[in-house]
mmCIF file of C-alpha atoms in Angstrom:
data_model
loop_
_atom_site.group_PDB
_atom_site.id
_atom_site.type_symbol
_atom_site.label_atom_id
_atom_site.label_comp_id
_atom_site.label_asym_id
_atom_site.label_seq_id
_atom_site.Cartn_x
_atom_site.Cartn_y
_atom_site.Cartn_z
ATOM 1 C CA UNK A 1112 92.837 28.857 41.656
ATOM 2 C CA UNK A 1113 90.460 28.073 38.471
ATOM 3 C CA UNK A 1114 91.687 27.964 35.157
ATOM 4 C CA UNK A 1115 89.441 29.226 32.606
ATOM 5 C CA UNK A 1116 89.416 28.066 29.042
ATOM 6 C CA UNK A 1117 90.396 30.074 26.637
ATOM 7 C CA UNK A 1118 88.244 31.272 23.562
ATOM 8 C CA UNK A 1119 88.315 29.011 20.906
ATOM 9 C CA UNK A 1120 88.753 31.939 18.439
ATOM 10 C CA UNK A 1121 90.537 34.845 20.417
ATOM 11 C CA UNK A 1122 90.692 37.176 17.633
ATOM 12 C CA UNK A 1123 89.426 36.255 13.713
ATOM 13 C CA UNK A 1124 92.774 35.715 11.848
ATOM 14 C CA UNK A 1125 93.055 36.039 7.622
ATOM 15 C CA UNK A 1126 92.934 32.478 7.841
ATOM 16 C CA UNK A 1127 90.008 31.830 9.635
ATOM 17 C CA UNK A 1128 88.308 34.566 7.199
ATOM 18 C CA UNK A 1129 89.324 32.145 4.277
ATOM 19 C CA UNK A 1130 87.603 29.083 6.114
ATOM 20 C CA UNK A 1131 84.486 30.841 6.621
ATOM 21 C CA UNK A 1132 84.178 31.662 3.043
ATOM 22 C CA UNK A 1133 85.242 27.856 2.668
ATOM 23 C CA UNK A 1134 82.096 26.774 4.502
ATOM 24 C CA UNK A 1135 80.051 29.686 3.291
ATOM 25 C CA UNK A 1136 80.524 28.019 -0.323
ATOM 26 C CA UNK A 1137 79.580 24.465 0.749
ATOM 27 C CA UNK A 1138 76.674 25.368 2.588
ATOM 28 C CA UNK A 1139 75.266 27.148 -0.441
ATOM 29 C CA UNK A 1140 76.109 24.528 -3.168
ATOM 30 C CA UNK A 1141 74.442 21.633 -0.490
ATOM 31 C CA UNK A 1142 77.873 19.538 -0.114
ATOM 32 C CA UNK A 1143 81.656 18.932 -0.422
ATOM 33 C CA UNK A 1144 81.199 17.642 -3.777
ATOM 34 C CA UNK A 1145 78.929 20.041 -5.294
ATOM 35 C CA UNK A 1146 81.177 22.916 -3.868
ATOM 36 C CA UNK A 1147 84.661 21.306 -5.489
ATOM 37 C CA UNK A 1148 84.205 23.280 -8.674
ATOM 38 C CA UNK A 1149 82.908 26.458 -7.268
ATOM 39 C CA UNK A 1150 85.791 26.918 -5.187
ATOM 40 C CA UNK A 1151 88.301 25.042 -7.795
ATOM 41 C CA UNK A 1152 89.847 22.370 -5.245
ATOM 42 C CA UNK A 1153 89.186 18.537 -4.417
ATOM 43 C CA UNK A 1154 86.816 17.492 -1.922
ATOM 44 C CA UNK A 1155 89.296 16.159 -0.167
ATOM 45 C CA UNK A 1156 90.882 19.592 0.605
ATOM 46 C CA UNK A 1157 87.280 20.928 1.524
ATOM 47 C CA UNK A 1158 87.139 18.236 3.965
ATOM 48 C CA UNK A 1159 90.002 19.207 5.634
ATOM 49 C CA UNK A 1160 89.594 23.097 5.560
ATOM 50 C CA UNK A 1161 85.951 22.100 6.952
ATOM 51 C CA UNK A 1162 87.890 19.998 9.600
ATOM 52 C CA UNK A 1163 90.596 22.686 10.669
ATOM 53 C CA UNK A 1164 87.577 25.388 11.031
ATOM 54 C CA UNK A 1165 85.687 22.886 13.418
ATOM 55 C CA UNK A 1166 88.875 22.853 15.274
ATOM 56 C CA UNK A 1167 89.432 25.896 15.643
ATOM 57 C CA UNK A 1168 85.833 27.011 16.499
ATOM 58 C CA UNK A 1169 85.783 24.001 19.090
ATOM 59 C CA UNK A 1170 82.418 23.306 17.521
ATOM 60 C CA UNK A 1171 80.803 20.139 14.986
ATOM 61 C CA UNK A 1172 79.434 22.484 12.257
ATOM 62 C CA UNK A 1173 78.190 19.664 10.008
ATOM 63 C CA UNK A 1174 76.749 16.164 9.318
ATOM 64 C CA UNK A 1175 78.638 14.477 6.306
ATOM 65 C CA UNK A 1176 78.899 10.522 5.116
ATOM 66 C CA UNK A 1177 76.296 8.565 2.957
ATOM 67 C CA UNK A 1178 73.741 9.890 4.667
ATOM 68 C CA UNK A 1179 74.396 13.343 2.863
ATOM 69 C CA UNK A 1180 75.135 16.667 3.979
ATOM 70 C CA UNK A 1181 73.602 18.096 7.231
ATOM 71 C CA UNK A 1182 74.365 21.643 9.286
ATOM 72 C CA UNK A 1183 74.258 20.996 12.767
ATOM 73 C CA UNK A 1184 72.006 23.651 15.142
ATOM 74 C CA UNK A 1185 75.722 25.286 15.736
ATOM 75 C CA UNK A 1186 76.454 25.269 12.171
ATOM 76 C CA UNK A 1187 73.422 27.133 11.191
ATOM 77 C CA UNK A 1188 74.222 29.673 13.498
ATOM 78 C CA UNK A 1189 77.906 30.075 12.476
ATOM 79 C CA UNK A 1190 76.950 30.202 8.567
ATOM 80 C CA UNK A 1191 74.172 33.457 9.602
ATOM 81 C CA UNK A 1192 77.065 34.994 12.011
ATOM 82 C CA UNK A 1193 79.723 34.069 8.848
ATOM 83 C CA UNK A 1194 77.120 35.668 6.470
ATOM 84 C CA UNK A 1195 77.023 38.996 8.612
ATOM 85 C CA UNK A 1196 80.732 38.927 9.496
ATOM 86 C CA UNK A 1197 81.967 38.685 5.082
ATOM 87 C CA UNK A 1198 78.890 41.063 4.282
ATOM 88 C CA UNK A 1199 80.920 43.827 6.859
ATOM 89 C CA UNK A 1200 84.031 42.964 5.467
ATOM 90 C CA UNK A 1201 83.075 43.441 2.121
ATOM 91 C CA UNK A 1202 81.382 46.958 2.921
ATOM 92 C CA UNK A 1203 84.495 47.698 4.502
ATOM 93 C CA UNK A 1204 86.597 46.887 1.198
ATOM 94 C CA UNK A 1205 83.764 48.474 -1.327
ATOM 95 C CA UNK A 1206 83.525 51.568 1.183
ATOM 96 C CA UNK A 1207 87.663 52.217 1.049
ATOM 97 C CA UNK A 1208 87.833 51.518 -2.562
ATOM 98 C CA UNK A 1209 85.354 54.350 -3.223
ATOM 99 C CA UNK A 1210 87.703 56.602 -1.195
ATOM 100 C CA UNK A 1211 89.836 55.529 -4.686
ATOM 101 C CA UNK A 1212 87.131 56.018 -7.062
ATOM 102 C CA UNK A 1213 88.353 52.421 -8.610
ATOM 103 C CA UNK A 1214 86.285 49.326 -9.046
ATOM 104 C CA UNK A 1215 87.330 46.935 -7.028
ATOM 105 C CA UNK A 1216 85.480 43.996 -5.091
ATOM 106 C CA UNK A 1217 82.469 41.581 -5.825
ATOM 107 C CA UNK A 1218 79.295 42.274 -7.376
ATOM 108 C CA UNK A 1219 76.709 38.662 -6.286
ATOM 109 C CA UNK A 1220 73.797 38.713 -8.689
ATOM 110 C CA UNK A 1221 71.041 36.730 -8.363
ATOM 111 C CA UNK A 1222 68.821 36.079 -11.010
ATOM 112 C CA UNK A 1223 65.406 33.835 -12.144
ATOM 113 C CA UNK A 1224 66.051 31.317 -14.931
ATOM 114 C CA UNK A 1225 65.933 32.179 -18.732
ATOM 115 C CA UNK A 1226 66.909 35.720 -18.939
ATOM 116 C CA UNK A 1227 70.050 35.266 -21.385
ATOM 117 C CA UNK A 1228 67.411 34.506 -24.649
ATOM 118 C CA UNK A 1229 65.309 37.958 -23.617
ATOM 119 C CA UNK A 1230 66.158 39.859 -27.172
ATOM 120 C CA UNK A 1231 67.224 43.097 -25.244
ATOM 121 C CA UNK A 1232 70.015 41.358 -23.072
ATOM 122 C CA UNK A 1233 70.219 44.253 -20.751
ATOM 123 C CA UNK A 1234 72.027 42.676 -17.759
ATOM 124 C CA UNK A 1235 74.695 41.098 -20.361
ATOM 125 C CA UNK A 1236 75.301 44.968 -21.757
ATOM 126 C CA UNK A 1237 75.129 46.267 -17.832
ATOM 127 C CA UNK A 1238 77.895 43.461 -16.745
ATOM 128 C CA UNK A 1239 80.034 44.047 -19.876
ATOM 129 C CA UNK A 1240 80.224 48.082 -18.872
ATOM 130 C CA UNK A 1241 80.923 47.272 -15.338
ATOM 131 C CA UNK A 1242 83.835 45.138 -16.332
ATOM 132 C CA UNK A 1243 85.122 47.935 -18.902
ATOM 133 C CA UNK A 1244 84.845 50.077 -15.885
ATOM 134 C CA UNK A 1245 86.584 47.937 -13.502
ATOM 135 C CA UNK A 1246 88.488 44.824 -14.967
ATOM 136 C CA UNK A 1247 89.495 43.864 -11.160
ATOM 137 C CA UNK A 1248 85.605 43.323 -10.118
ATOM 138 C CA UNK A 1249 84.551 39.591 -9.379
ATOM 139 C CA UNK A 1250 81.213 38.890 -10.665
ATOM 140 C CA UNK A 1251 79.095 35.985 -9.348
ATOM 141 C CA UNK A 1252 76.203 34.994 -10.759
ATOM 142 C CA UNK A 1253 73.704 32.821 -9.089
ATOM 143 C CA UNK A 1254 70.740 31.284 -10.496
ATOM 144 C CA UNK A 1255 67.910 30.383 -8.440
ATOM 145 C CA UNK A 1256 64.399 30.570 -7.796
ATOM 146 C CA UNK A 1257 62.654 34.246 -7.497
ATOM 147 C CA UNK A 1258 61.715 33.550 -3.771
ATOM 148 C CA UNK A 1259 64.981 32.930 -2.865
ATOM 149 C CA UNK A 1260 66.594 36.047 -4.966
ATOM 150 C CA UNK A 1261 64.388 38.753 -3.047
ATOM 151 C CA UNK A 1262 65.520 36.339 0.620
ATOM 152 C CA UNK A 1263 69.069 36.603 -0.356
ATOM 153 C CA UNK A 1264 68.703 40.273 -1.319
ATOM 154 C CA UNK A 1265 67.206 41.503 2.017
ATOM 155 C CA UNK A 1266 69.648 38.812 4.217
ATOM 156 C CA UNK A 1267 72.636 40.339 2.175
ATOM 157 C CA UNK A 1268 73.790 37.840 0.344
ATOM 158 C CA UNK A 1269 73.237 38.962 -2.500
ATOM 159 C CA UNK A 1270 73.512 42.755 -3.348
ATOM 160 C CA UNK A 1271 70.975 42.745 -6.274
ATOM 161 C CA UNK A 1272 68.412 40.400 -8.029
ATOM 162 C CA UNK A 1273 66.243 40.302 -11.005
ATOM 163 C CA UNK A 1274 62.839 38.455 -10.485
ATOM 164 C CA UNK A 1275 59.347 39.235 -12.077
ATOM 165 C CA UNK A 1276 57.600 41.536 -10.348
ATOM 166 C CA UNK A 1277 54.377 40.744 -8.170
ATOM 167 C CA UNK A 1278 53.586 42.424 -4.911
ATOM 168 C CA UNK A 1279 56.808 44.645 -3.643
ATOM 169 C CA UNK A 1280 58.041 42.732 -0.189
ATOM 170 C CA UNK A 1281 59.350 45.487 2.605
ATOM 171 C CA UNK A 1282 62.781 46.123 2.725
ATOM 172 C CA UNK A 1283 62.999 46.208 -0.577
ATOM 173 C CA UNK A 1284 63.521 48.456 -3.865
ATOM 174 C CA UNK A 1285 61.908 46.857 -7.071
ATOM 175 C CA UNK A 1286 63.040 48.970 -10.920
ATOM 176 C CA UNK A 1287 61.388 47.406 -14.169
ATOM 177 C CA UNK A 1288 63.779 46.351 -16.412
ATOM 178 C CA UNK A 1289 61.934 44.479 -19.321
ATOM 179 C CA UNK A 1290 58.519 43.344 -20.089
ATOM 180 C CA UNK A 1291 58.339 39.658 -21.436
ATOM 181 C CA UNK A 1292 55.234 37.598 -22.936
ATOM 182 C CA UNK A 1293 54.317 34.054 -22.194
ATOM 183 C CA UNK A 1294 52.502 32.277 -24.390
ATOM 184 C CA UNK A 1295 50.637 28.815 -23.922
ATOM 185 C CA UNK A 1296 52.665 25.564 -25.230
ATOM 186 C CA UNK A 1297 51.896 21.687 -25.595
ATOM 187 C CA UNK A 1298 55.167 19.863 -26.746
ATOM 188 C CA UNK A 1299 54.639 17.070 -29.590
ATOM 189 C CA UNK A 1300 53.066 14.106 -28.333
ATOM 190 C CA UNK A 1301 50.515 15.850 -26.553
ATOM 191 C CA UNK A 1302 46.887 15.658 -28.191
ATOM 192 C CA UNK A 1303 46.437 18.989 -28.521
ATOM 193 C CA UNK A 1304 49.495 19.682 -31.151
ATOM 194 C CA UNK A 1305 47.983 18.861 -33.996
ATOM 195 C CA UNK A 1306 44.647 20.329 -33.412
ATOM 196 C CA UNK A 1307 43.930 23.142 -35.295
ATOM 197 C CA UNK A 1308 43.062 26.360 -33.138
ATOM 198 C CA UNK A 1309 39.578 27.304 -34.089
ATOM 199 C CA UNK A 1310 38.303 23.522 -32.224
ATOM 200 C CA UNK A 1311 40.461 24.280 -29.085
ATOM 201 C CA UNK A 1312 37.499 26.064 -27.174
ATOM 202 C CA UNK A 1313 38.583 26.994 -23.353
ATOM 203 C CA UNK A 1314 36.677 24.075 -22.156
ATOM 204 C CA UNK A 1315 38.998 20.909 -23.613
ATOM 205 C CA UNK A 1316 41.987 23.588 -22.846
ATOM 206 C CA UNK A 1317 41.097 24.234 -19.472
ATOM 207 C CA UNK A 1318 40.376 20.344 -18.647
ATOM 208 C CA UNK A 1319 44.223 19.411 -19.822
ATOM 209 C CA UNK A 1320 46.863 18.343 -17.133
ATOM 210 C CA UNK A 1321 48.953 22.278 -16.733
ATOM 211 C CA UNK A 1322 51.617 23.163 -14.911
ATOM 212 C CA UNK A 1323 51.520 26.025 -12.301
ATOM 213 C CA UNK A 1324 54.529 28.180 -10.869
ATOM 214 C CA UNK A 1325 55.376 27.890 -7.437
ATOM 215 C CA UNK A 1326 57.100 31.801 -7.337
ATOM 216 C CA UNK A 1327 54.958 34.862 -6.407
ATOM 217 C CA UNK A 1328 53.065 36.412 -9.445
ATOM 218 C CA UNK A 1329 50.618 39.157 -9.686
ATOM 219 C CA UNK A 1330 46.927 38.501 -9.314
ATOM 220 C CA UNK A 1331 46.279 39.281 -13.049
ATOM 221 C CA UNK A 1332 48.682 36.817 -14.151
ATOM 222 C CA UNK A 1333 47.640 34.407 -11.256
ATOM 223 C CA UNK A 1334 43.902 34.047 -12.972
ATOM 224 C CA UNK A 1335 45.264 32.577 -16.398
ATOM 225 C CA UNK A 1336 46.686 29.195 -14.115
ATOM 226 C CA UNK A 1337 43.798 29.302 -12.443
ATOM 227 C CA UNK A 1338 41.655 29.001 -15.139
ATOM 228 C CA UNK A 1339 44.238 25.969 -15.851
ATOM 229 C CA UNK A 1340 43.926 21.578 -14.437
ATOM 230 C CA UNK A 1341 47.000 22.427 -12.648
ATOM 231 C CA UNK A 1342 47.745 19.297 -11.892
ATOM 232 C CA UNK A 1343 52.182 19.670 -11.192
ATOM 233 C CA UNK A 1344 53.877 22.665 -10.299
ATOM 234 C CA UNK A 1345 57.371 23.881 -10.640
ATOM 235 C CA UNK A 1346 59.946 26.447 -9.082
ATOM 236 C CA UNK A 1347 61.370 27.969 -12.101
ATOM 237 C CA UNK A 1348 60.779 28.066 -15.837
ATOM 238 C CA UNK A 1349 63.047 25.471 -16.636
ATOM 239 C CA UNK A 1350 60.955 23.295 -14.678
ATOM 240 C CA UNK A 1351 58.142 24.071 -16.500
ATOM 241 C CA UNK A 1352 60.129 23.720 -19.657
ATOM 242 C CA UNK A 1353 60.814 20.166 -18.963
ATOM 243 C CA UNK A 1354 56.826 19.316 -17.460
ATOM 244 C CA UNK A 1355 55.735 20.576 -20.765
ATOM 245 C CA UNK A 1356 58.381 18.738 -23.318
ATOM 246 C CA UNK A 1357 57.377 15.665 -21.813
ATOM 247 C CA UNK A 1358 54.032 16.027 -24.238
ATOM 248 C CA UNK A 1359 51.993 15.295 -21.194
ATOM 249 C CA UNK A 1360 51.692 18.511 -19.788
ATOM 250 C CA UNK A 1361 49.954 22.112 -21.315
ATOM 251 C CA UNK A 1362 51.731 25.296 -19.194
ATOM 252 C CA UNK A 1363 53.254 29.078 -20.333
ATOM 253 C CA UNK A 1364 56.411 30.000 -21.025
ATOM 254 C CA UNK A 1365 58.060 33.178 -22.144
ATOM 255 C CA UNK A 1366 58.473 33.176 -25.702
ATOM 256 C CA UNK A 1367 61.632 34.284 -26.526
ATOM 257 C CA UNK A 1368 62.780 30.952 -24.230
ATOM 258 C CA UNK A 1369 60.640 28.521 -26.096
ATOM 259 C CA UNK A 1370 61.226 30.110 -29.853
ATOM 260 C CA UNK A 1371 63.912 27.535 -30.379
ATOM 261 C CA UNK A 1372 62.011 24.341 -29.673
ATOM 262 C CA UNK A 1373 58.768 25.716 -31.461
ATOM 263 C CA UNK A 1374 61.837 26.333 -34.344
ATOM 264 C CA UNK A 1375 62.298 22.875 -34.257
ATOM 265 C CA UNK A 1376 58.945 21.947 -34.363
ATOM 266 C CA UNK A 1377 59.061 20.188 -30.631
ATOM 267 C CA UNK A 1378 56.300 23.089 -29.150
ATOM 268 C CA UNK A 1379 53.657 24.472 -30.554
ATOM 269 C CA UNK A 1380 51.842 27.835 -29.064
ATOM 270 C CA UNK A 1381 47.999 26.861 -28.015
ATOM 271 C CA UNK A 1382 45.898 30.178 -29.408
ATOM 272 C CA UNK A 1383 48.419 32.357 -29.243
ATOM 273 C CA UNK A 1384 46.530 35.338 -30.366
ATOM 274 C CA UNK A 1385 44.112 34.907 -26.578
ATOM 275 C CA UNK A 1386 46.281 32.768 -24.100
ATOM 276 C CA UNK A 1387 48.985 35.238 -23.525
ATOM 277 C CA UNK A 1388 50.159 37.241 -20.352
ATOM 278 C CA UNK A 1389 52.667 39.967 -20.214
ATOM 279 C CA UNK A 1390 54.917 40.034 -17.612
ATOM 280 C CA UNK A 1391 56.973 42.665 -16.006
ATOM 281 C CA UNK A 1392 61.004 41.578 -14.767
ATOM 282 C CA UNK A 1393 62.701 44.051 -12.260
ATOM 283 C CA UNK A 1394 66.038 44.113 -10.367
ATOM 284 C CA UNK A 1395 65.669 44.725 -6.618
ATOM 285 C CA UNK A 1396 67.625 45.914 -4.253
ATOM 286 C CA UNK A 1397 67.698 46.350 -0.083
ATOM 287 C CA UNK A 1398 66.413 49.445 1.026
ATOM 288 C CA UNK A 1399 68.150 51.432 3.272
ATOM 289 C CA UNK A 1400 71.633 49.451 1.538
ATOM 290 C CA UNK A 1401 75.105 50.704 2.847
ATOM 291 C CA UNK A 1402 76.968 52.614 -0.049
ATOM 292 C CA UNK A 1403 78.348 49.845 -2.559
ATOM 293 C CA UNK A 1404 80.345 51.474 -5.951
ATOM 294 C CA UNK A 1405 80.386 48.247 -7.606
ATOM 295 C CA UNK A 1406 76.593 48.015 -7.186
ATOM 296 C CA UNK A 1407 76.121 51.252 -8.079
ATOM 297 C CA UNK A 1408 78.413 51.445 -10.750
ATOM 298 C CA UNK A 1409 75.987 48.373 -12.129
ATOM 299 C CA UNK A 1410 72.638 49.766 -11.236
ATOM 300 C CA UNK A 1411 73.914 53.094 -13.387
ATOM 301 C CA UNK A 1412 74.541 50.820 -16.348
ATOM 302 C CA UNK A 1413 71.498 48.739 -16.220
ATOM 303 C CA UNK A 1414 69.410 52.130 -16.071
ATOM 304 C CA UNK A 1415 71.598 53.482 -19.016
ATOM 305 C CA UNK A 1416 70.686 50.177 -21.539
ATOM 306 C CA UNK A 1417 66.913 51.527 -21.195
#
């Protein structure tokens, strides 16, 4: 008579729930020691929780030691199963709490870089009326680059994002929420700051080393880098902040984000009045999204700060 094996995981205790969110958190900070103060424990700990939920799964899940931080082909798979399995359990919770008509549960945001100095600050005013509304909702912010907030949007990692707005991807909901203008900077050191405007002619700007975005933008706004020597290119503003303070580079940034270096004198706008675009920002959300008060209960407020 064969024995058979048992199932490494015959049913999905509390515990193994709190691994998975364990290894959820280190795969998305890249590492044991770049998750410690995300989840607020040593890496030593992290190691070991890692550890027990390889045991338990009866699978290697990653690669760790000096050569870095690695998923193995069955840990990739168990973070997208792990991904589907918390996003059910937090419908679950979100869907029962409604039943209460009290806030409760998680709100994951997932923004592009620079928002905070935009004047109107309607996602701080949205967030702070969510949390008058319900003081027990955990808010997670996460700031990456505007590809990767409409991915994690439409995988469900994210419930809603704010990105600029190019050409709407399927699956997706896109709402304007602000309208922000870039300007043209050089940062001191580069030739061009202390030349006066009227001899910059688009010629000797055009033939300068620039900076181009890698994130989507729309056509319109495309033209004014291609008109640029793009020469380096950069995921995020921030990026492009630092490119351009080296006084090597020419490249746009939104000008309420650059107002305090030009303040201190360290960035000067090139013709300000011509080299301009106006961009549009605007949260998204998945189509077709199961019914989520805490998002909703955001989405109301960020409409209301219009």
């Amino acid at each position: 008579m064969s024995s058979r094996r048992p199932d490494p995981l015959a049913q999905v205790s509390d515990f193994d729930i709190r691994l998975l969110r364990i290894f959820r958190s280190v795969v998305e900070c890249g590492g044991f020691s770049a998750a410690e103060s995300v989840l607020g424990i040593g890496r030593s700990a992290i190691s070991q929780q890692m550890s027990d939920l390889e045991q338990r799964l009866g699978l290697r899940l990653c690669q760790r030691g000096r050569a870095g931080f690695s998923l193995t082909e069955e840990g990739r798979e168990v973070y997208q199963s792990a991904l589907q399995l918390l996003s059910a359990l937090e419908s679950f919770r979100t869907e029962v709490n409604g039943l209460h008509q009290h806030l409760r549960g998680e709100l994951t945001i997932g923004l592009t870089d620079n928002l905070v100095t935009l004047p109107h600050m309607r996602i701080t005013h949205a967030l702070a009326q969510l949390k008058e509304r319900g003081p027990d909702v955990q808010i997670q912010i996460r700031m990456i680059a505007p590809n990767e907030v409409e991915q994690g949007v439409l995988d469900g990692r994210l419930h809603v994002g704010v990105v600029p707005q190019a050409s709407a991807l399927s699956g997706l909901e896109y709402q304007p929420l602000y309208s922000e203008r870039s300007l043209l900077y050089c940062a001191v050191g580069h030739p061009l700051f202390y030349v006066d405007d009227k001899q910059l002619d688009d010629e000797r700007l055009n033939s300068q080393d620039a900076i181009a975005p890698t994130f989507r933008l729309p056509a319109e706004i495309q033209a004014h880098y291609q008109a640029l020597n793009c020469t380096a290119s950069a995921s995020d503003r921030e990026g492009m902040a630092f490119l351009i303070l080296t006084g090597r580079f020419i490249g746009y940034l939104p000008d309420h984000y650059a107002s305090l270096w030009v303040q201190q004198g360290r960035l000067r706008a090139l013709k300000p009045n011509v080299r301009f675009y106006d961009l549009s920002l605007a949260s998204v959300t998945r189509k077709g999204r199961r019914p989520h008060l805490v998002l909703e209960s955001f989405l109301e407020s960020l409409a209301a700060t219009r």
